[in-house]
GROMACS .gro file of C-alpha atoms in nm:
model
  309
    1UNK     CA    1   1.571  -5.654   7.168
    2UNK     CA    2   1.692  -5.922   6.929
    3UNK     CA    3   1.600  -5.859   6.589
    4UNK     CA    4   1.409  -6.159   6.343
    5UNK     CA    5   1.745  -6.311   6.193
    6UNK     CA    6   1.905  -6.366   6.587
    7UNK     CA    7   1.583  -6.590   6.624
    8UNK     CA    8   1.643  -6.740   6.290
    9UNK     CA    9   2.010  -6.808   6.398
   10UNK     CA   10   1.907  -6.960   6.724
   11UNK     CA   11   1.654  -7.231   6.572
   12UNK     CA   12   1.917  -7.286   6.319
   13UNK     CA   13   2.155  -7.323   6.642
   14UNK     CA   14   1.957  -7.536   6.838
   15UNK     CA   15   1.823  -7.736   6.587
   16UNK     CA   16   2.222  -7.832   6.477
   17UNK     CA   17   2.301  -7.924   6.845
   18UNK     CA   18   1.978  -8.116   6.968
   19UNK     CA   19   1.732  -8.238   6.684
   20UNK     CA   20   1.764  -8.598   6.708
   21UNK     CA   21   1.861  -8.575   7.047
   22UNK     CA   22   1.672  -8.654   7.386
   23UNK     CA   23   1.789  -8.391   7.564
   24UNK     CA   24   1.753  -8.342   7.944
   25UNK     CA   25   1.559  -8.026   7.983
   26UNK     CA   26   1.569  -7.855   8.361
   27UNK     CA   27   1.445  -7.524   8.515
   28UNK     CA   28   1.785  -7.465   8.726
   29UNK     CA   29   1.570  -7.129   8.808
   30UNK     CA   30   1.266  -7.327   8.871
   31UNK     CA   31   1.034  -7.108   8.719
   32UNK     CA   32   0.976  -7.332   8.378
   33UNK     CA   33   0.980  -7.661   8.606
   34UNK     CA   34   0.632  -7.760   8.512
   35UNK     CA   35   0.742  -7.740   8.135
   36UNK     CA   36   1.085  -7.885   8.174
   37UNK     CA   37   0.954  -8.232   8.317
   38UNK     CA   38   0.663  -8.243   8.025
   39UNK     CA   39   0.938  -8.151   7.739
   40UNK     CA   40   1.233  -8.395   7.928
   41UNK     CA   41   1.325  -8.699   7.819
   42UNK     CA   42   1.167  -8.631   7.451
   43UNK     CA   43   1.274  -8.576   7.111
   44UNK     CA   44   1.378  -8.251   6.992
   45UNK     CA   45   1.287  -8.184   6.632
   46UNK     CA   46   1.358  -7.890   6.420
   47UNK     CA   47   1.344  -7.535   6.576
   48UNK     CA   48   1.144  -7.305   6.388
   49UNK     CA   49   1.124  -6.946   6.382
   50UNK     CA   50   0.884  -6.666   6.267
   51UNK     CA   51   0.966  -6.323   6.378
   52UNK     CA   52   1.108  -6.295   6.694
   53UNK     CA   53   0.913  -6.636   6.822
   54UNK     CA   54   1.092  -6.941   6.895
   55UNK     CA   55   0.946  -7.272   6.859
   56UNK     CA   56   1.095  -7.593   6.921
   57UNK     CA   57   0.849  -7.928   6.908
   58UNK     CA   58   0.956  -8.221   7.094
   59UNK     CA   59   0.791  -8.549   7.054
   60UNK     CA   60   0.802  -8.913   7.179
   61UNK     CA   61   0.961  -9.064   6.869
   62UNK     CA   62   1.113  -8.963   6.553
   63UNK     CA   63   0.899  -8.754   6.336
   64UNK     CA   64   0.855  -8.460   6.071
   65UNK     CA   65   0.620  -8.166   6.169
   66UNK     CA   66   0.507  -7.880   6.014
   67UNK     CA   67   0.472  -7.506   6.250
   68UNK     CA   68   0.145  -7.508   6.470
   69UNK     CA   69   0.082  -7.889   6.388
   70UNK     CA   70  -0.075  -8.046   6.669
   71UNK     CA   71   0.051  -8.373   6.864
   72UNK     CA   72   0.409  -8.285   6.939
   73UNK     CA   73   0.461  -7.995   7.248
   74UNK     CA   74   0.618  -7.671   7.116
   75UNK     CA   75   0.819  -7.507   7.340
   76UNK     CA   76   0.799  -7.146   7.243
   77UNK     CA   77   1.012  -6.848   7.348
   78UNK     CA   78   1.033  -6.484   7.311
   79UNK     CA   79   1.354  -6.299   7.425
   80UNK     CA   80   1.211  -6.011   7.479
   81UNK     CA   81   1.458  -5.691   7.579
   82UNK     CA   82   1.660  -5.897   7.816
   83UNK     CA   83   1.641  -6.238   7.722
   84UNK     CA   84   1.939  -6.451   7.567
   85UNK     CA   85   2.078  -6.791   7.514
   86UNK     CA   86   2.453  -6.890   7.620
   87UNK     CA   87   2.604  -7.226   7.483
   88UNK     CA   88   2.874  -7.425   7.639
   89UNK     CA   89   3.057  -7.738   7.511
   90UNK     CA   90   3.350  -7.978   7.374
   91UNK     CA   91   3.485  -7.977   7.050
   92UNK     CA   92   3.180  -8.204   6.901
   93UNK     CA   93   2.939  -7.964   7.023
   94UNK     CA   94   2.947  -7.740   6.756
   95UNK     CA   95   2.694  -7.509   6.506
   96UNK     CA   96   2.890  -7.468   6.195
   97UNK     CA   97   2.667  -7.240   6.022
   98UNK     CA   98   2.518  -7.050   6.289
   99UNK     CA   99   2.732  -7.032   6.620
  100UNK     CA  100   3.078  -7.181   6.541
  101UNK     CA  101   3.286  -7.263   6.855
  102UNK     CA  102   3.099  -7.261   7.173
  103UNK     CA  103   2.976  -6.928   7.188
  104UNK     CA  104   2.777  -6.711   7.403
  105UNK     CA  105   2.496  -6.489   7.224
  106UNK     CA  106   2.403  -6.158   7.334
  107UNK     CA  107   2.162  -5.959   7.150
  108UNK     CA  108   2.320  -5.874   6.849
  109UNK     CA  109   2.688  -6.023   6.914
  110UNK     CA  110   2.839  -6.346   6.949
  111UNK     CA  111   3.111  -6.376   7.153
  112UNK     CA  112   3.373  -6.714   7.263
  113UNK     CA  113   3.259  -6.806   7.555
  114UNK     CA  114   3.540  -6.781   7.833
  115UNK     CA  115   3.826  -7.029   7.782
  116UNK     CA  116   3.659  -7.201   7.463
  117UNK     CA  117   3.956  -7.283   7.292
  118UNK     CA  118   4.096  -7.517   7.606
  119UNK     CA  119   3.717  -7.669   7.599
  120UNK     CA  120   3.760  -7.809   7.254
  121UNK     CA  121   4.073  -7.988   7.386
  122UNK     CA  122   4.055  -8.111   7.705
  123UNK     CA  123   3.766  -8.279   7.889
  124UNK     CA  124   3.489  -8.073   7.908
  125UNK     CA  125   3.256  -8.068   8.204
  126UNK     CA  126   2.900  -7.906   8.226
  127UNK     CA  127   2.949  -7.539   8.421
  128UNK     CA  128   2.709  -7.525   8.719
  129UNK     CA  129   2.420  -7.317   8.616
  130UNK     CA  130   2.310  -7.016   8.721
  131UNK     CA  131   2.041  -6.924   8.932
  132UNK     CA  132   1.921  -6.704   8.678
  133UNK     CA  133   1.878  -7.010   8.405
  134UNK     CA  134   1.488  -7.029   8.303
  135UNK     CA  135   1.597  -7.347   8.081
  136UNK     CA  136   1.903  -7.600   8.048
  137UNK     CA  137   1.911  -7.781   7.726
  138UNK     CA  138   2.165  -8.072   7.759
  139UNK     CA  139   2.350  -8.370   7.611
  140UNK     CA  140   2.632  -8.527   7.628
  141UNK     CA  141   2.872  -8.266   7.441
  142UNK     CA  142   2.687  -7.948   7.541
  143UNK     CA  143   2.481  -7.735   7.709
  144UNK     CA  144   2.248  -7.424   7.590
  145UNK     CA  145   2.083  -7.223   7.877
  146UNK     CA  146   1.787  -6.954   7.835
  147UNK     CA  147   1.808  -6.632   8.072
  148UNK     CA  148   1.547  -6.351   8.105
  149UNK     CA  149   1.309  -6.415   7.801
  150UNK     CA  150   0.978  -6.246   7.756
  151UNK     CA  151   0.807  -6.541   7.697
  152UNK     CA  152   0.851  -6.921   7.767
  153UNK     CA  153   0.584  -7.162   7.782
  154UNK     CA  154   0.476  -7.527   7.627
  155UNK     CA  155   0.197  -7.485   7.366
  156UNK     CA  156  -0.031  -7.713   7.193
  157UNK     CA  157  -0.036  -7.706   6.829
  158UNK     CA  158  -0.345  -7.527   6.826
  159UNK     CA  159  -0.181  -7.234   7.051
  160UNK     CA  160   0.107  -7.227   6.807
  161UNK     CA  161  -0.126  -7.127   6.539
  162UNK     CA  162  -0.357  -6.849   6.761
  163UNK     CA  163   0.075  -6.700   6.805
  164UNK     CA  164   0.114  -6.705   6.432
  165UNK     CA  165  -0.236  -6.581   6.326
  166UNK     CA  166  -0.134  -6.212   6.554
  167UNK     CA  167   0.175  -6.200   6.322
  168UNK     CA  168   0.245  -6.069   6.013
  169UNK     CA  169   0.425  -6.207   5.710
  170UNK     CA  170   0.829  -6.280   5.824
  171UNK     CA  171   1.061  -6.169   5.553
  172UNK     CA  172   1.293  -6.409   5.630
  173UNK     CA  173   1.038  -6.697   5.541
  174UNK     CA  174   0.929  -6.447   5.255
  175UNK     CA  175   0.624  -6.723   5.207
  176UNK     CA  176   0.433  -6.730   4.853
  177UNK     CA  177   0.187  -6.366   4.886
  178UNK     CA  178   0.381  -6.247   5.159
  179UNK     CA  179   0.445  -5.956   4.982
  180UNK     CA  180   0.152  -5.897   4.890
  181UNK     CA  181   0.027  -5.918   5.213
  182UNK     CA  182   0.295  -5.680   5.330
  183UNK     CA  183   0.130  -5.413   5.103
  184UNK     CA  184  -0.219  -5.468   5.167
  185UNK     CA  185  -0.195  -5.439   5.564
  186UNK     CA  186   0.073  -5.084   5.506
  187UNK     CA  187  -0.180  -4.959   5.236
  188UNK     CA  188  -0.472  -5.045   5.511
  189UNK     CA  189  -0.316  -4.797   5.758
  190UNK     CA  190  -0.328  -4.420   5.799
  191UNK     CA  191  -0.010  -4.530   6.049
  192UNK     CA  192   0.331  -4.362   5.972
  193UNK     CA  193   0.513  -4.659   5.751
  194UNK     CA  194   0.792  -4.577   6.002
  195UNK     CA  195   0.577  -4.756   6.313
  196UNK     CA  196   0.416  -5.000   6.040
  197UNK     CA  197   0.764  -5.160   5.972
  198UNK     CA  198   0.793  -5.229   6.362
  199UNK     CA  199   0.408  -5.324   6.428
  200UNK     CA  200   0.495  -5.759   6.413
  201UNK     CA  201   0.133  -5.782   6.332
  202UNK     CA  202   0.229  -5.601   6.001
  203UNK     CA  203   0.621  -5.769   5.945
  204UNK     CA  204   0.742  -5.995   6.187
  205UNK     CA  205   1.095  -5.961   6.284
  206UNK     CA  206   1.207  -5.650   6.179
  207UNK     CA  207   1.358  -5.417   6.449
  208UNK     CA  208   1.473  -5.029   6.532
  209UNK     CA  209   1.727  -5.100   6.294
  210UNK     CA  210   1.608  -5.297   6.023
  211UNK     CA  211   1.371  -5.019   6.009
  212UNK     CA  212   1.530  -4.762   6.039
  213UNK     CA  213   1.833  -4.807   5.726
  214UNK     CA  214   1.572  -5.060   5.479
  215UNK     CA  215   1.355  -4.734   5.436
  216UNK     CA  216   1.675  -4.526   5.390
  217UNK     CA  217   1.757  -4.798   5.157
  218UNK     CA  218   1.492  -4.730   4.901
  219UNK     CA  219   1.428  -4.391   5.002
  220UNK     CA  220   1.058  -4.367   5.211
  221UNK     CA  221   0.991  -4.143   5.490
  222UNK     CA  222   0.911  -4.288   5.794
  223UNK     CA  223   0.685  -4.044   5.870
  224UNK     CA  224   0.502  -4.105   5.532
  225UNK     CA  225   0.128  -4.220   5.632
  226UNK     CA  226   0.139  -4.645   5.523
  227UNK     CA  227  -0.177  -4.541   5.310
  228UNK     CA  228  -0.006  -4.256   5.100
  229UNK     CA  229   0.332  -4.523   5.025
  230UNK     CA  230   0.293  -4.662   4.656
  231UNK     CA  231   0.261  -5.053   4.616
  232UNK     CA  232   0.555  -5.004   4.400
  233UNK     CA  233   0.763  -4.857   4.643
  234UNK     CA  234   0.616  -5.095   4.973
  235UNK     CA  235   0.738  -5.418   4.702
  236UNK     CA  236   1.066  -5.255   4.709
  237UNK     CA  237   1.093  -5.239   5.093
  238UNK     CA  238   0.958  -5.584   5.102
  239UNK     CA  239   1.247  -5.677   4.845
  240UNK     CA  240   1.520  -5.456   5.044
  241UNK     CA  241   1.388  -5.663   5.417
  242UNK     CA  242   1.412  -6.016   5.274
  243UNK     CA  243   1.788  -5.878   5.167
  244UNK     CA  244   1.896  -5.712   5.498
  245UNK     CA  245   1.787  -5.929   5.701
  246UNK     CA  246   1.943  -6.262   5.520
  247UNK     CA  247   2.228  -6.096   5.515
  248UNK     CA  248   2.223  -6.086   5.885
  249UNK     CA  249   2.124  -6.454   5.923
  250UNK     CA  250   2.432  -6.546   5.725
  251UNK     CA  251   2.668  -6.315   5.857
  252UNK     CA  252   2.538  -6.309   6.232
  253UNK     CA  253   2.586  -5.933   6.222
  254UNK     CA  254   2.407  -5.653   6.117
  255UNK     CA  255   2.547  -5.410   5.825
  256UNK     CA  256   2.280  -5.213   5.697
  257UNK     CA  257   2.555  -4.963   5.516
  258UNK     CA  258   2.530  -4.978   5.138
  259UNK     CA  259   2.889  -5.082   5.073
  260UNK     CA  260   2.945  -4.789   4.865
  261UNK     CA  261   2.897  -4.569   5.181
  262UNK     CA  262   3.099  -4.746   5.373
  263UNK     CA  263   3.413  -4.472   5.443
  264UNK     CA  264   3.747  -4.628   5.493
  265UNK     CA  265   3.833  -4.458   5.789
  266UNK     CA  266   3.481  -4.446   6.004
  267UNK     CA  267   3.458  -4.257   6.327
  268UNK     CA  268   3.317  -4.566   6.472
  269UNK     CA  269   3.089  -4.871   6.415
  270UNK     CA  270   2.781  -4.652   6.343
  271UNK     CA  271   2.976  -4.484   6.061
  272UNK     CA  272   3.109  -4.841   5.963
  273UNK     CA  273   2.787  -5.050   5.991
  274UNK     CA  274   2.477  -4.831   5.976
  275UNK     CA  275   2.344  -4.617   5.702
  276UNK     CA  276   2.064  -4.387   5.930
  277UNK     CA  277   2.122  -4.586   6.211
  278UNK     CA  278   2.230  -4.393   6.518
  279UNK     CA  279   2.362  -4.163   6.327
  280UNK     CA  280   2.181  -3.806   6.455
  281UNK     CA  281   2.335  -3.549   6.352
  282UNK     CA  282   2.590  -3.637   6.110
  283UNK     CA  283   2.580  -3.622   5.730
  284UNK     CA  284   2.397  -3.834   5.527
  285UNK     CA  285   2.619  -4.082   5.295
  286UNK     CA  286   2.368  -4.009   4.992
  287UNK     CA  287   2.269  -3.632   5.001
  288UNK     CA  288   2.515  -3.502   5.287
  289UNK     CA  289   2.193  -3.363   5.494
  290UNK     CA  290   2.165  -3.415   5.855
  291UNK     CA  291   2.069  -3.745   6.024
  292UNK     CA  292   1.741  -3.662   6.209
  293UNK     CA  293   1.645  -3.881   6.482
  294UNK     CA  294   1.276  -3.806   6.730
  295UNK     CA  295   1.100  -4.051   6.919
  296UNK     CA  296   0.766  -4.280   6.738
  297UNK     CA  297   0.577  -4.508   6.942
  298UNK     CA  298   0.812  -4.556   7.237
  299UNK     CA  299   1.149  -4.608   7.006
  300UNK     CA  300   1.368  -4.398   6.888
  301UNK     CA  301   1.393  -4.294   6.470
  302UNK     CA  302   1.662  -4.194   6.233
  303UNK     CA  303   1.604  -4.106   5.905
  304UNK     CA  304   1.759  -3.845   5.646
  305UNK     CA  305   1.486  -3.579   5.575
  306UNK     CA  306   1.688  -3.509   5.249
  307UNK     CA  307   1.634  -3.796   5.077
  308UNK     CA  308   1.367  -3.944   5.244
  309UNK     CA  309   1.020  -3.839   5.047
   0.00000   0.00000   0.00000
């Protein structure tokens, strides 16, 4: 599943390409038809995202908005374990901060999408879509199509904000009190910190890794009970998210590897990228004990036991 700063990327993405725009908006899959005709033919303001939720509002004319206000129709998404968005386009038809060249986004990657670079040059045409296509954002440089999310509906304002009130502070908003509201709902819990990080109600956006190489980061057990974890230390996780994760909306990657662990000759990307990460069994970059990894609430955990209190 996509972690919170893909999300971030992709409002970032589709904001670039369409805000301003009136987009024609189809269900090539037909299962989003309904939706399609009520968002087509509208505005598309800036995307927005808080945790792994997508929300794009789309009005009749021109306006500013804030998240969950009502009057526009938000069209909100959730990706989900299987869900992605795939951009196609000509050489205006470009994201310079966020996708680059027309690109196709998978999970964690972002790859050129097949025969890019003669896109940019010649004519470009709109590829027939899929049959798998939930939603077909278009204008006249571009396309973005939606595949396989979790979630995709239209919402009201008010159904924007009854989403938002479930989740919990996003680091990568990192909102005045967020932290402290990061402590207080950890400090609440008799929970292993290890499945707080992941609950969204608690932090919104952070993933298996994310989780995973933060608390290796500043040095908490995962299996440490969210009531018996200092405020001290919980403000330095907080701190240590908020990093991480920018990092990965800037860079479009994820390199949770203090750069001081980093060897120059890793076995492969784990070694390269990840700190805990996927990395059973092999020695810890800090203490040189062994990587555990066992299963909490459905996902699998890694986590040095050495260093790790």
């Amino acid at each position: 599943m996509p972690e919170g700063h893909t999300v971030h990327r992709l409002a970032g993405a589709l904001t670039e390409l369409f805000s301003g725009h009136r987009p024609t908006i189809t269900s090539p899959q037909g299962r989003f038809s309904q939706g399609a005709a009520k968002l087509n033919g509208q505005i598309a303001l800036s995307a927005e995202a808080w945790g792994k939720h997508f929300f794009m509002p789309f009005a009749p004319e021109p306006t500013e908005v804030t998240l969950g206000e009502d009057g526009p129709d938000w069209l909100h998404v959730h990706l989900g374990l299987y869900g992605s968005w795939s951009f196609d386009g000509d050489g205006e038809f470009i994201a310079v901060h966020t996708i680059g060249a027309p690109r196709r986004r998978i999970g964690e990657r972002e790859q050129l999408s097949e025969g890019a670079d003669e896109r940019r040059v010649a004519e470009w045409e709109p590829p027939t879509p899929k049959d798998t296509v939930r939603v077909r954002f278009a204008q006249p440089h571009g396309i973005a199509d939606l595949t396989g999310p979790n979630q995709c509906q239209v919402l009201s304002g008010s159904e924007v904000r009854a989403v938002l009130k479930r989740l919990g502070p996003d680091p990568l908003r990192n909102n005045p009190g967020d932290r402290e509201r990061f402590i207080s709902l950890v400090r609440k819990r008799k929970v292993p910190v290890g499945q707080l990080v992941m609950d969204q109600a608690v932090t919104a956006g952070p993933g298996n890794i994310y989780r995973a190489d933060c608390l290796f980061r500043v040095g908490i057990s995962p299996l440490r009970p969210g009531n018996r974890v200092s405020e001290h230390r919980l403000g330095l996780l907080w701190d240590d998210l908020v990093s991480a994760m920018s990092e990965g909306v800037r860079d479009g990657i994820i390199l949770t590897n203090p750069p001081e662990y980093i060897p120059l000759d890793p076995i492969d990307e784990q070694d390269r990228r990840f700190a805990v990460y996927q990395r059973s069994g092999r020695a810890c970059w800090r203490c040189g004990n062994t990587i555990a990894e066992m299963a909490m609430a459905g996902r699998r955990l890694f986590w040095c036991p050495g260093c790790q209190r």
